[in-house]
Amino acid sequence: MITRIIKDVNTAVKEITDGNVISLPTETVYGLAGDALNPDAVLKIFEVKNRPSFNPLIVHINSIDDISVYGEEIPEELYKIAEKFSPGPITYVVKKKQIIPDIVTAGLDSVALRIPAHPLFSEVIRISGKPVAAPSANMFGRISPTNALDVLKELNGKIKFILDGGECNVGIESTVISFTEALRSGTINILRPGFITKEEIEDVSGIKINPEINSGQVIVYNNYRETDSGIIKPVEDREINLLSPGMLKNHYAPLTPLFLTDDIDYFLTNYIPAAGVINLETFGSLHNIAVNLFRVLREYDEKKFEYIVVSKVKNFGIGTAINDRLTKASAGFVRIQNNELIFIGK
Ligand code: AMP
Ligand code: MG
């Protein structure tokens, strides 16, 4: 199959309505999209990405009114948050309606809904008249693409079209918040930190975020746990309610091992040929770091260093999401002791 980068929205719409998958631009990262109401199309998304079937997909819709078309028992607080941040990089997990096929939600009785802000994606939803399921347009576990060329490098030969919508202006995935727990306990859970921050959500909703789930470190998904040796095991019944699906320990990873460090200044001042040193500070604001993070990881991956080193950023606001991605992408930690490098695996 030949993969072409296109600009024509109608070609993209036809692929979706024909039950095929295509890459579409969103404001966060590029998506691998298909008709969310067509189980065969959704299966193709999982196959192209090699994504495990127990990792549920986000369904993209065009209006706040559509939330109650695909979800139910929607709390008032969700609407307060949606009025402020949607369309935009925030996803709401709510109880699902029957119309959403089980394959989309990995068999869960909840569905993740987002109203994307990219005009081309909105056009595709509007013209096709379909809700669109779309995870990021990368092979499972790899770095999310933030421009059409990076999608091509990732999925060349696997899909027919990539709709080119330019560089993504958010650069990291949406914040995923859950209301299914909130209904029971009066809190909101952040299942994945993202561009919209915990503080912003608390301000608008007047509800506290549940601090335990908001760790970005949850490694249990559905009924399975990833053990330290990488083996997936069923979890105990009592664990299932506590934790969220789809939160993998290793994710967003370059092929070159990535090491986090607190000693970035050492790497910047001592030339080590094996090390690709990413200095995130050169991007200035946390916002700008988020926009450039995945692109720069891909760029360094292509340079074929033995390893890449990077330091975490300040852990507040968007920094929480950036650090979440860096931790999941990393192979471990490196520090300097007596002028020697000490590598510690994850
Ligand atoms: P991605 O497709 O890689 O952007 O990831 C989507 C994220 O949303 C994953 O972390 C999923 O686990 C999460 N998600 C999607 N649907 C649900 C759901 N029904 N319940 C909880 N989390 C979900
Ligand atoms: Mg992804």
mmCIF file of C-alpha atoms and ligand atoms in Angstrom:
data_model
loop_
_atom_site.group_PDB
_atom_site.id
_atom_site.type_symbol
_atom_site.label_atom_id
_atom_site.label_comp_id
_atom_site.label_asym_id
_atom_site.label_seq_id
_atom_site.Cartn_x
_atom_site.Cartn_y
_atom_site.Cartn_z
ATOM 1 C CA MET A 1 0.000 0.000 0.000
ATOM 2 C CA ILE A 2 1.259 3.456 -0.860
ATOM 3 C CA THR A 3 0.796 6.121 1.812
ATOM 4 C CA ARG A 4 0.096 9.641 0.585
ATOM 5 C CA ILE A 5 0.042 12.934 2.454
ATOM 6 C CA ILE A 6 -3.083 14.811 1.328
ATOM 7 C CA LYS A 7 -4.775 18.138 1.991
ATOM 8 C CA ASP A 8 -8.289 17.282 0.773
ATOM 9 C CA VAL A 9 -10.835 16.825 3.573
ATOM 10 C CA ASN A 10 -13.379 15.054 1.348
ATOM 11 C CA THR A 11 -10.954 12.237 0.559
ATOM 12 C CA ALA A 12 -10.436 11.829 4.295
ATOM 13 C CA VAL A 13 -14.185 11.746 4.915
ATOM 14 C CA LYS A 14 -14.663 9.079 2.248
ATOM 15 C CA GLU A 15 -12.037 6.856 3.861
ATOM 16 C CA ILE A 16 -13.847 7.145 7.193
ATOM 17 C CA THR A 17 -17.311 6.468 5.772
ATOM 18 C CA ASP A 18 -15.908 3.538 3.719
ATOM 19 C CA GLY A 19 -14.810 1.920 7.004
ATOM 20 C CA ASN A 20 -11.090 2.478 6.490
ATOM 21 C CA VAL A 21 -8.530 4.099 8.768
ATOM 22 C CA ILE A 22 -6.630 7.281 8.025
ATOM 23 C CA SER A 23 -4.345 9.628 9.905
ATOM 24 C CA LEU A 24 -5.911 12.965 10.855
ATOM 25 C CA PRO A 25 -4.418 16.024 12.546
ATOM 26 C CA THR A 26 -5.629 17.064 15.999
ATOM 27 C CA GLU A 27 -4.346 19.930 18.104
ATOM 28 C CA THR A 28 -2.662 17.457 20.498
ATOM 29 C CA VAL A 29 -0.957 14.834 18.279
ATOM 30 C CA TYR A 30 -1.864 13.145 14.961
ATOM 31 C CA GLY A 31 -4.552 10.471 15.280
ATOM 32 C CA LEU A 32 -5.214 7.151 13.559
ATOM 33 C CA ALA A 33 -8.896 7.520 12.873
ATOM 34 C CA GLY A 34 -11.885 5.368 12.012
ATOM 35 C CA ASP A 35 -15.689 5.373 12.314
ATOM 36 C CA ALA A 36 -16.319 4.708 16.019
ATOM 37 C CA LEU A 37 -19.675 3.069 15.281
ATOM 38 C CA ASN A 38 -18.147 0.544 12.848
ATOM 39 C CA PRO A 39 -16.481 -2.343 14.743
ATOM 40 C CA ASP A 40 -14.544 -3.458 11.622
ATOM 41 C CA ALA A 41 -13.013 0.001 11.220
ATOM 42 C CA VAL A 42 -12.125 0.093 14.911
ATOM 43 C CA LEU A 43 -10.505 -3.355 14.645
ATOM 44 C CA LYS A 44 -8.322 -1.978 11.819
ATOM 45 C CA ILE A 45 -7.087 0.789 14.152
ATOM 46 C CA PHE A 46 -5.942 -1.806 16.696
ATOM 47 C CA GLU A 47 -4.309 -3.906 13.952
ATOM 48 C CA VAL A 48 -2.432 -1.063 12.240
ATOM 49 C CA LYS A 49 -0.988 0.142 15.557
ATOM 50 C CA ASN A 50 -0.484 -3.301 17.029
ATOM 51 C CA ARG A 51 -2.333 -1.934 20.050
ATOM 52 C CA PRO A 52 -3.491 -4.454 22.681
ATOM 53 C CA SER A 53 -7.236 -4.899 22.523
ATOM 54 C CA PHE A 54 -7.611 -4.156 26.237
ATOM 55 C CA ASN A 55 -6.513 -0.524 25.771
ATOM 56 C CA PRO A 56 -9.660 1.546 25.057
ATOM 57 C CA LEU A 57 -9.872 4.318 22.442
ATOM 58 C CA ILE A 58 -11.002 7.926 22.690
ATOM 59 C CA VAL A 59 -14.095 8.819 20.652
ATOM 60 C CA HIS A 60 -14.032 12.265 19.042
ATOM 61 C CA ILE A 61 -17.240 14.277 18.669
ATOM 62 C CA ASN A 62 -18.098 17.801 17.579
ATOM 63 C CA SER A 63 -20.249 19.324 20.288
ATOM 64 C CA ILE A 64 -20.939 19.310 23.995
ATOM 65 C CA ASP A 65 -24.483 18.171 23.157
ATOM 66 C CA ASP A 66 -23.089 14.948 21.672
ATOM 67 C CA ILE A 67 -21.663 13.909 25.046
ATOM 68 C CA SER A 68 -25.117 12.736 26.086
ATOM 69 C CA VAL A 69 -25.658 11.005 22.724
ATOM 70 C CA TYR A 70 -22.832 8.544 23.451
ATOM 71 C CA GLY A 71 -22.579 8.758 27.243
ATOM 72 C CA GLU A 72 -25.039 8.789 30.113
ATOM 73 C CA GLU A 73 -25.380 9.883 33.731
ATOM 74 C CA ILE A 74 -23.426 13.033 32.852
ATOM 75 C CA PRO A 75 -22.791 15.136 35.993
ATOM 76 C CA GLU A 76 -23.252 18.923 36.018
ATOM 77 C CA GLU A 77 -19.550 19.415 36.806
ATOM 78 C CA LEU A 78 -18.617 17.885 33.463
ATOM 79 C CA TYR A 79 -20.604 20.537 31.645
ATOM 80 C CA LYS A 80 -18.921 23.312 33.639
ATOM 81 C CA ILE A 81 -15.519 21.954 32.621
ATOM 82 C CA ALA A 82 -16.578 21.346 29.020
ATOM 83 C CA GLU A 83 -17.952 24.894 28.611
ATOM 84 C CA LYS A 84 -14.508 26.175 29.547
ATOM 85 C CA PHE A 85 -12.107 23.730 27.842
ATOM 86 C CA SER A 86 -13.964 22.076 24.953
ATOM 87 C CA PRO A 87 -13.244 22.035 22.072
ATOM 88 C CA GLY A 88 -9.742 21.346 23.322
ATOM 89 C CA PRO A 89 -7.230 18.869 24.755
ATOM 90 C CA ILE A 90 -9.412 17.266 27.438
ATOM 91 C CA THR A 91 -11.179 13.887 27.409
ATOM 92 C CA TYR A 92 -14.151 12.888 29.557
ATOM 93 C CA VAL A 93 -14.694 9.294 30.671
ATOM 94 C CA VAL A 94 -18.396 8.703 31.359
ATOM 95 C CA LYS A 95 -20.801 5.768 31.452
ATOM 96 C CA LYS A 96 -21.243 4.525 27.887
ATOM 97 C CA LYS A 97 -24.420 4.152 25.881
ATOM 98 C CA GLN A 98 -25.108 0.904 24.036
ATOM 99 C CA ILE A 99 -24.553 2.521 20.607
ATOM 100 C CA ILE A 100 -20.760 2.559 21.208
ATOM 101 C CA PRO A 101 -19.376 -0.862 20.190
ATOM 102 C CA ASP A 102 -17.593 -2.826 22.932
ATOM 103 C CA ILE A 103 -14.372 -3.029 20.900
ATOM 104 C CA VAL A 104 -13.986 0.776 21.219
ATOM 105 C CA THR A 105 -14.029 0.682 25.021
ATOM 106 C CA ALA A 106 -12.212 -2.641 25.428
ATOM 107 C CA GLY A 107 -15.359 -4.059 26.971
ATOM 108 C CA LEU A 108 -15.626 -1.369 29.669
ATOM 109 C CA ASP A 109 -19.004 0.147 30.491
ATOM 110 C CA SER A 110 -17.471 3.632 30.189
ATOM 111 C CA VAL A 111 -16.474 5.632 27.117
ATOM 112 C CA ALA A 112 -13.833 8.354 26.664
ATOM 113 C CA LEU A 113 -15.172 11.377 24.727
ATOM 114 C CA ARG A 114 -13.270 14.390 23.386
ATOM 115 C CA ILE A 115 -14.158 17.409 21.291
ATOM 116 C CA PRO A 116 -11.010 18.201 19.300
ATOM 117 C CA ALA A 117 -10.144 21.796 18.376
ATOM 118 C CA HIS A 118 -8.320 21.194 15.075
ATOM 119 C CA PRO A 119 -10.500 22.621 12.272
ATOM 120 C CA LEU A 120 -9.708 19.791 9.823
ATOM 121 C CA PHE A 121 -10.661 17.090 12.329
ATOM 122 C CA SER A 122 -13.893 18.959 13.127
ATOM 123 C CA GLU A 123 -14.648 19.144 9.405
ATOM 124 C CA VAL A 124 -14.216 15.380 9.034
ATOM 125 C CA ILE A 125 -16.587 14.700 11.955
ATOM 126 C CA ARG A 126 -19.134 17.206 10.639
ATOM 127 C CA ILE A 127 -19.170 16.062 6.999
ATOM 128 C CA SER A 128 -19.040 12.339 7.771
ATOM 129 C CA GLY A 129 -21.672 12.652 10.487
ATOM 130 C CA LYS A 130 -19.749 10.024 12.487
ATOM 131 C CA PRO A 131 -18.107 9.964 15.877
ATOM 132 C CA VAL A 132 -14.456 9.200 15.175
ATOM 133 C CA ALA A 133 -12.318 6.822 17.262
ATOM 134 C CA ALA A 134 -8.652 7.788 17.217
ATOM 135 C CA PRO A 135 -5.590 6.923 19.281
ATOM 136 C CA SER A 136 -2.260 8.522 18.394
ATOM 137 C CA ALA A 137 -0.905 7.620 14.931
ATOM 138 C CA ASN A 138 2.188 5.729 16.097
ATOM 139 C CA MET A 139 2.995 2.065 16.520
ATOM 140 C CA PHE A 140 1.968 0.941 19.994
ATOM 141 C CA GLY A 141 4.345 2.159 22.719
ATOM 142 C CA ARG A 142 6.209 4.580 20.470
ATOM 143 C CA ILE A 143 6.408 8.367 20.332
ATOM 144 C CA SER A 144 3.271 10.172 19.186
ATOM 145 C CA PRO A 145 3.692 12.034 15.865
ATOM 146 C CA THR A 146 3.076 15.791 15.805
ATOM 147 C CA ASN A 147 3.317 16.419 12.038
ATOM 148 C CA ALA A 148 2.383 14.593 8.822
ATOM 149 C CA LEU A 149 5.952 13.601 7.961
ATOM 150 C CA ASP A 150 6.437 11.929 11.357
ATOM 151 C CA VAL A 151 3.220 9.950 10.778
ATOM 152 C CA LEU A 152 4.573 8.860 7.396
ATOM 153 C CA LYS A 153 7.819 7.618 8.981
ATOM 154 C CA GLU A 154 5.771 5.704 11.551
ATOM 155 C CA LEU A 155 2.997 4.173 9.405
ATOM 156 C CA ASN A 156 4.352 4.193 5.835
ATOM 157 C CA GLY A 157 2.656 1.442 3.795
ATOM 158 C CA LYS A 158 0.055 0.700 6.493
ATOM 159 C CA ILE A 159 -2.592 3.325 5.656
ATOM 160 C CA LYS A 160 -3.586 5.063 2.423
ATOM 161 C CA PHE A 161 -3.789 8.687 3.529
ATOM 162 C CA ILE A 162 -2.432 11.183 6.026
ATOM 163 C CA LEU A 163 -4.423 14.407 6.125
ATOM 164 C CA ASP A 164 -1.886 17.195 6.559
ATOM 165 C CA GLY A 165 -2.952 19.812 9.086
ATOM 166 C CA GLY A 166 0.483 21.211 9.864
ATOM 167 C CA GLU A 167 2.396 20.979 13.138
ATOM 168 C CA CYS A 168 0.237 20.224 16.210
ATOM 169 C CA ASN A 169 0.046 23.275 18.426
ATOM 170 C CA VAL A 170 -0.417 21.433 21.738
ATOM 171 C CA GLY A 171 2.067 18.612 21.156
ATOM 172 C CA ILE A 172 1.121 16.213 23.976
ATOM 173 C CA GLU A 173 -2.011 14.136 24.447
ATOM 174 C CA SER A 174 -5.202 15.316 26.088
ATOM 175 C CA THR A 175 -5.845 15.266 29.808
ATOM 176 C CA VAL A 176 -8.132 12.287 30.544
ATOM 177 C CA ILE A 177 -10.543 12.789 33.438
ATOM 178 C CA SER A 178 -13.042 10.324 34.790
ATOM 179 C CA PHE A 179 -16.505 11.012 36.133
ATOM 180 C CA THR A 180 -17.602 7.456 36.707
ATOM 181 C CA GLU A 181 -15.853 7.464 40.085
ATOM 182 C CA ALA A 182 -16.875 11.080 40.738
ATOM 183 C CA LEU A 183 -20.500 10.064 40.750
ATOM 184 C CA ARG A 184 -19.817 7.726 43.618
ATOM 185 C CA SER A 185 -17.243 9.621 45.645
ATOM 186 C CA GLY A 186 -17.652 13.305 44.731
ATOM 187 C CA THR A 187 -14.184 13.620 43.205
ATOM 188 C CA ILE A 188 -12.712 13.749 39.718
ATOM 189 C CA ASN A 189 -9.922 11.377 38.739
ATOM 190 C CA ILE A 190 -7.192 12.333 36.310
ATOM 191 C CA LEU A 191 -6.401 9.134 34.433
ATOM 192 C CA ARG A 192 -3.750 10.816 32.320
ATOM 193 C CA PRO A 193 -2.208 14.254 32.940
ATOM 194 C CA GLY A 194 -2.201 16.492 29.875
ATOM 195 C CA PHE A 195 -2.257 19.999 28.571
ATOM 196 C CA ILE A 196 -5.229 21.099 30.688
ATOM 197 C CA THR A 197 -3.883 21.063 34.222
ATOM 198 C CA LYS A 198 -5.210 19.733 37.528
ATOM 199 C CA GLU A 199 -5.288 23.276 38.902
ATOM 200 C CA GLU A 200 -7.384 24.562 35.981
ATOM 201 C CA ILE A 201 -9.883 21.730 36.353
ATOM 202 C CA GLU A 202 -10.201 22.261 40.111
ATOM 203 C CA ASP A 203 -10.735 26.010 39.619
ATOM 204 C CA VAL A 204 -13.514 25.618 37.081
ATOM 205 C CA SER A 205 -15.368 22.708 38.666
ATOM 206 C CA GLY A 206 -14.903 23.580 42.327
ATOM 207 C CA ILE A 207 -14.158 19.896 42.898
ATOM 208 C CA LYS A 208 -10.911 18.470 44.225
ATOM 209 C CA ILE A 209 -8.954 16.077 42.042
ATOM 210 C CA ASN A 210 -8.448 12.700 43.652
ATOM 211 C CA PRO A 211 -4.706 12.843 44.528
ATOM 212 C CA GLU A 212 -4.124 9.090 44.566
ATOM 213 C CA ILE A 213 -5.084 8.372 41.002
ATOM 214 C CA ASN A 214 -3.449 11.552 39.764
ATOM 215 C CA SER A 215 0.029 10.050 40.020
ATOM 216 C CA GLY A 216 0.602 9.374 36.327
ATOM 217 C CA GLN A 217 2.224 6.146 37.431
ATOM 218 C CA VAL A 218 -0.642 3.696 37.252
ATOM 219 C CA ILE A 219 0.500 0.526 35.543
ATOM 220 C CA VAL A 220 -2.615 -1.575 35.633
ATOM 221 C CA TYR A 221 -4.972 -1.610 32.693
ATOM 222 C CA ASN A 222 -8.284 -3.364 32.556
ATOM 223 C CA ASN A 223 -7.802 -6.626 34.332
ATOM 224 C CA TYR A 224 -4.098 -6.913 33.650
ATOM 225 C CA ARG A 225 -0.972 -5.814 35.417
ATOM 226 C CA GLU A 226 2.442 -5.294 33.884
ATOM 227 C CA THR A 227 4.964 -6.834 36.262
ATOM 228 C CA ASP A 228 8.551 -5.669 36.594
ATOM 229 C CA SER A 229 9.697 -8.374 34.204
ATOM 230 C CA GLY A 230 7.217 -7.117 31.603
ATOM 231 C CA ILE A 231 4.823 -10.041 32.013
ATOM 232 C CA ILE A 232 1.142 -9.264 31.964
ATOM 233 C CA LYS A 233 -0.843 -10.915 34.752
ATOM 234 C CA PRO A 234 -4.480 -10.714 35.745
ATOM 235 C CA VAL A 235 -4.941 -8.514 38.796
ATOM 236 C CA GLU A 236 -6.880 -9.215 41.951
ATOM 237 C CA ASP A 237 -10.534 -8.213 41.911
ATOM 238 C CA ARG A 238 -10.049 -5.589 44.599
ATOM 239 C CA GLU A 239 -7.339 -3.830 42.531
ATOM 240 C CA ILE A 240 -9.527 -3.349 39.480
ATOM 241 C CA ASN A 241 -11.721 -0.682 41.039
ATOM 242 C CA LEU A 242 -8.777 1.303 42.287
ATOM 243 C CA LEU A 243 -6.885 1.739 39.087
ATOM 244 C CA SER A 244 -7.459 2.848 35.542
ATOM 245 C CA PRO A 245 -6.990 1.085 32.228
ATOM 246 C CA GLY A 246 -4.564 1.989 29.516
ATOM 247 C CA MET A 247 -1.904 3.522 31.717
ATOM 248 C CA LEU A 248 1.230 1.738 30.678
ATOM 249 C CA LYS A 249 4.565 2.003 32.417
ATOM 250 C CA ASN A 250 6.552 1.997 29.173
ATOM 251 C CA HIS A 251 5.083 4.227 26.522
ATOM 252 C CA TYR A 252 5.968 7.115 24.206
ATOM 253 C CA ALA A 253 9.440 5.569 23.896
ATOM 254 C CA PRO A 254 12.177 6.218 21.333
ATOM 255 C CA LEU A 255 14.134 3.191 20.043
ATOM 256 C CA THR A 256 17.311 4.674 21.535
ATOM 257 C CA PRO A 257 17.294 4.154 25.327
ATOM 258 C CA LEU A 258 16.296 7.379 27.041
ATOM 259 C CA PHE A 259 17.744 8.155 30.484
ATOM 260 C CA LEU A 260 16.500 10.802 32.872
ATOM 261 C CA THR A 261 19.105 12.739 34.826
ATOM 262 C CA ASP A 262 19.455 15.423 37.476
ATOM 263 C CA ASP A 263 22.981 16.098 36.171
ATOM 264 C CA ILE A 264 22.103 17.596 32.782
ATOM 265 C CA ASP A 265 24.704 20.378 33.291
ATOM 266 C CA TYR A 266 27.452 17.746 33.402
ATOM 267 C CA PHE A 267 26.337 16.379 30.025
ATOM 268 C CA LEU A 268 26.075 19.871 28.570
ATOM 269 C CA THR A 269 29.592 20.811 29.637
ATOM 270 C CA ASN A 270 31.400 17.475 29.046
ATOM 271 C CA TYR A 271 31.274 16.117 25.504
ATOM 272 C CA ILE A 272 30.292 12.427 25.517
ATOM 273 C CA PRO A 273 29.990 11.155 21.911
ATOM 274 C CA ALA A 274 27.609 8.312 22.829
ATOM 275 C CA ALA A 275 25.109 10.633 24.469
ATOM 276 C CA GLY A 276 22.434 12.674 22.731
ATOM 277 C CA VAL A 277 21.750 15.451 25.225
ATOM 278 C CA ILE A 278 18.372 17.156 25.063
ATOM 279 C CA ASN A 279 18.273 20.482 26.870
ATOM 280 C CA LEU A 280 14.567 21.199 27.262
ATOM 281 C CA GLU A 281 15.343 24.587 28.773
ATOM 282 C CA THR A 282 16.176 25.913 25.303
ATOM 283 C CA PHE A 283 12.432 25.787 24.557
ATOM 284 C CA GLY A 284 11.679 28.290 27.314
ATOM 285 C CA SER A 285 8.141 27.960 28.646
ATOM 286 C CA LEU A 286 6.533 24.670 29.723
ATOM 287 C CA HIS A 287 3.987 25.225 26.945
ATOM 288 C CA ASN A 288 6.747 25.421 24.365
ATOM 289 C CA ILE A 289 8.442 22.330 25.789
ATOM 290 C CA ALA A 290 5.163 20.396 25.420
ATOM 291 C CA VAL A 291 4.782 21.537 21.821
ATOM 292 C CA ASN A 292 8.300 20.382 20.916
ATOM 293 C CA LEU A 293 8.782 17.337 23.177
ATOM 294 C CA PHE A 294 7.810 14.461 20.857
ATOM 295 C CA ARG A 295 9.319 16.101 17.776
ATOM 296 C CA VAL A 296 12.679 16.540 19.497
ATOM 297 C CA LEU A 297 12.617 12.967 20.876
ATOM 298 C CA ARG A 298 12.078 11.682 17.335
ATOM 299 C CA GLU A 299 14.837 13.927 15.989
ATOM 300 C CA TYR A 300 17.341 12.587 18.548
ATOM 301 C CA ASP A 301 16.177 9.007 17.968
ATOM 302 C CA GLU A 302 17.077 9.383 14.280
ATOM 303 C CA LYS A 303 20.596 10.567 15.143
ATOM 304 C CA LYS A 304 21.444 7.080 16.437
ATOM 305 C CA PHE A 305 23.205 7.943 19.645
ATOM 306 C CA GLU A 306 23.888 5.063 22.041
ATOM 307 C CA TYR A 307 21.544 6.723 24.483
ATOM 308 C CA ILE A 308 19.664 9.971 25.027
ATOM 309 C CA VAL A 309 19.695 11.991 28.251
ATOM 310 C CA VAL A 310 17.172 14.558 29.363
ATOM 311 C CA SER A 311 16.122 16.097 32.651
ATOM 312 C CA LYS A 312 12.597 16.426 33.987
ATOM 313 C CA VAL A 313 10.949 19.837 34.169
ATOM 314 C CA LYS A 314 9.227 21.630 37.069
ATOM 315 C CA ASN A 315 6.440 19.394 38.326
ATOM 316 C CA PHE A 316 3.456 21.709 38.176
ATOM 317 C CA GLY A 317 0.935 22.778 35.545
ATOM 318 C CA ILE A 318 1.758 21.295 32.139
ATOM 319 C CA GLY A 319 5.061 20.149 33.661
ATOM 320 C CA THR A 320 3.203 17.237 35.301
ATOM 321 C CA ALA A 321 2.169 15.915 31.889
ATOM 322 C CA ILE A 322 5.637 16.457 30.394
ATOM 323 C CA ASN A 323 7.255 14.557 33.277
ATOM 324 C CA ASP A 324 4.660 11.779 32.947
ATOM 325 C CA ARG A 325 5.618 11.283 29.271
ATOM 326 C CA LEU A 326 9.359 11.481 30.015
ATOM 327 C CA THR A 327 9.087 8.916 32.820
ATOM 328 C CA LYS A 328 7.096 6.511 30.652
ATOM 329 C CA ALA A 329 9.463 6.985 27.695
ATOM 330 C CA SER A 330 12.574 6.386 29.770
ATOM 331 C CA ALA A 331 14.672 3.253 30.187
ATOM 332 C CA GLY A 332 15.992 4.459 33.544
ATOM 333 C CA PHE A 333 18.076 7.061 35.283
ATOM 334 C CA VAL A 334 21.707 8.176 34.915
ATOM 335 C CA ARG A 335 23.750 10.087 37.492
ATOM 336 C CA ILE A 336 27.327 11.181 37.908
ATOM 337 C CA GLN A 337 29.473 9.890 40.750
ATOM 338 C CA ASN A 338 33.199 10.675 40.967
ATOM 339 C CA ASN A 339 33.124 11.702 37.303
ATOM 340 C CA GLU A 340 31.653 8.323 36.313
ATOM 341 C CA LEU A 341 28.278 7.633 34.756
ATOM 342 C CA ILE A 342 26.002 5.372 36.801
ATOM 343 C CA PHE A 343 23.038 3.948 34.862
ATOM 344 C CA ILE A 344 20.084 2.632 36.801
ATOM 345 C CA GLY A 345 17.456 0.695 34.813
ATOM 346 C CA LYS A 346 13.745 1.217 35.344
HETATM 347 P P1 AMP B 1 -4.435 7.165 23.551
HETATM 348 O O1 AMP B 1 -5.385 6.533 22.638
HETATM 349 O O2 AMP B 1 -3.054 6.583 23.475
HETATM 350 O O3 AMP B 1 -4.460 8.660 23.491
HETATM 351 O O4 AMP B 1 -4.915 6.791 25.022
HETATM 352 C C1 AMP B 1 -6.231 6.996 25.424
HETATM 353 C C2 AMP B 1 -6.258 7.028 26.897
HETATM 354 O O5 AMP B 1 -7.598 7.138 27.358
HETATM 355 C C3 AMP B 1 -5.691 5.746 27.460
HETATM 356 O O6 AMP B 1 -4.898 6.031 28.559
HETATM 357 C C4 AMP B 1 -6.948 4.984 27.849
HETATM 358 O O7 AMP B 1 -6.758 4.093 28.880
HETATM 359 C C5 AMP B 1 -7.876 6.106 28.261
HETATM 360 N N1 AMP B 1 -9.257 5.648 28.109
HETATM 361 C C6 AMP B 1 -9.931 5.486 26.979
HETATM 362 N N2 AMP B 1 -11.162 5.003 27.234
HETATM 363 C C7 AMP B 1 -11.240 4.834 28.566
HETATM 364 C C8 AMP B 1 -12.244 4.365 29.452
HETATM 365 N N3 AMP B 1 -13.424 3.942 29.003
HETATM 366 N N4 AMP B 1 -11.973 4.334 30.756
HETATM 367 C C9 AMP B 1 -10.780 4.773 31.215
HETATM 368 N N5 AMP B 1 -9.798 5.224 30.441
HETATM 369 C C10 AMP B 1 -10.013 5.257 29.130
HETATM 370 MG MG MG B 2 -0.951 7.064 22.182
#
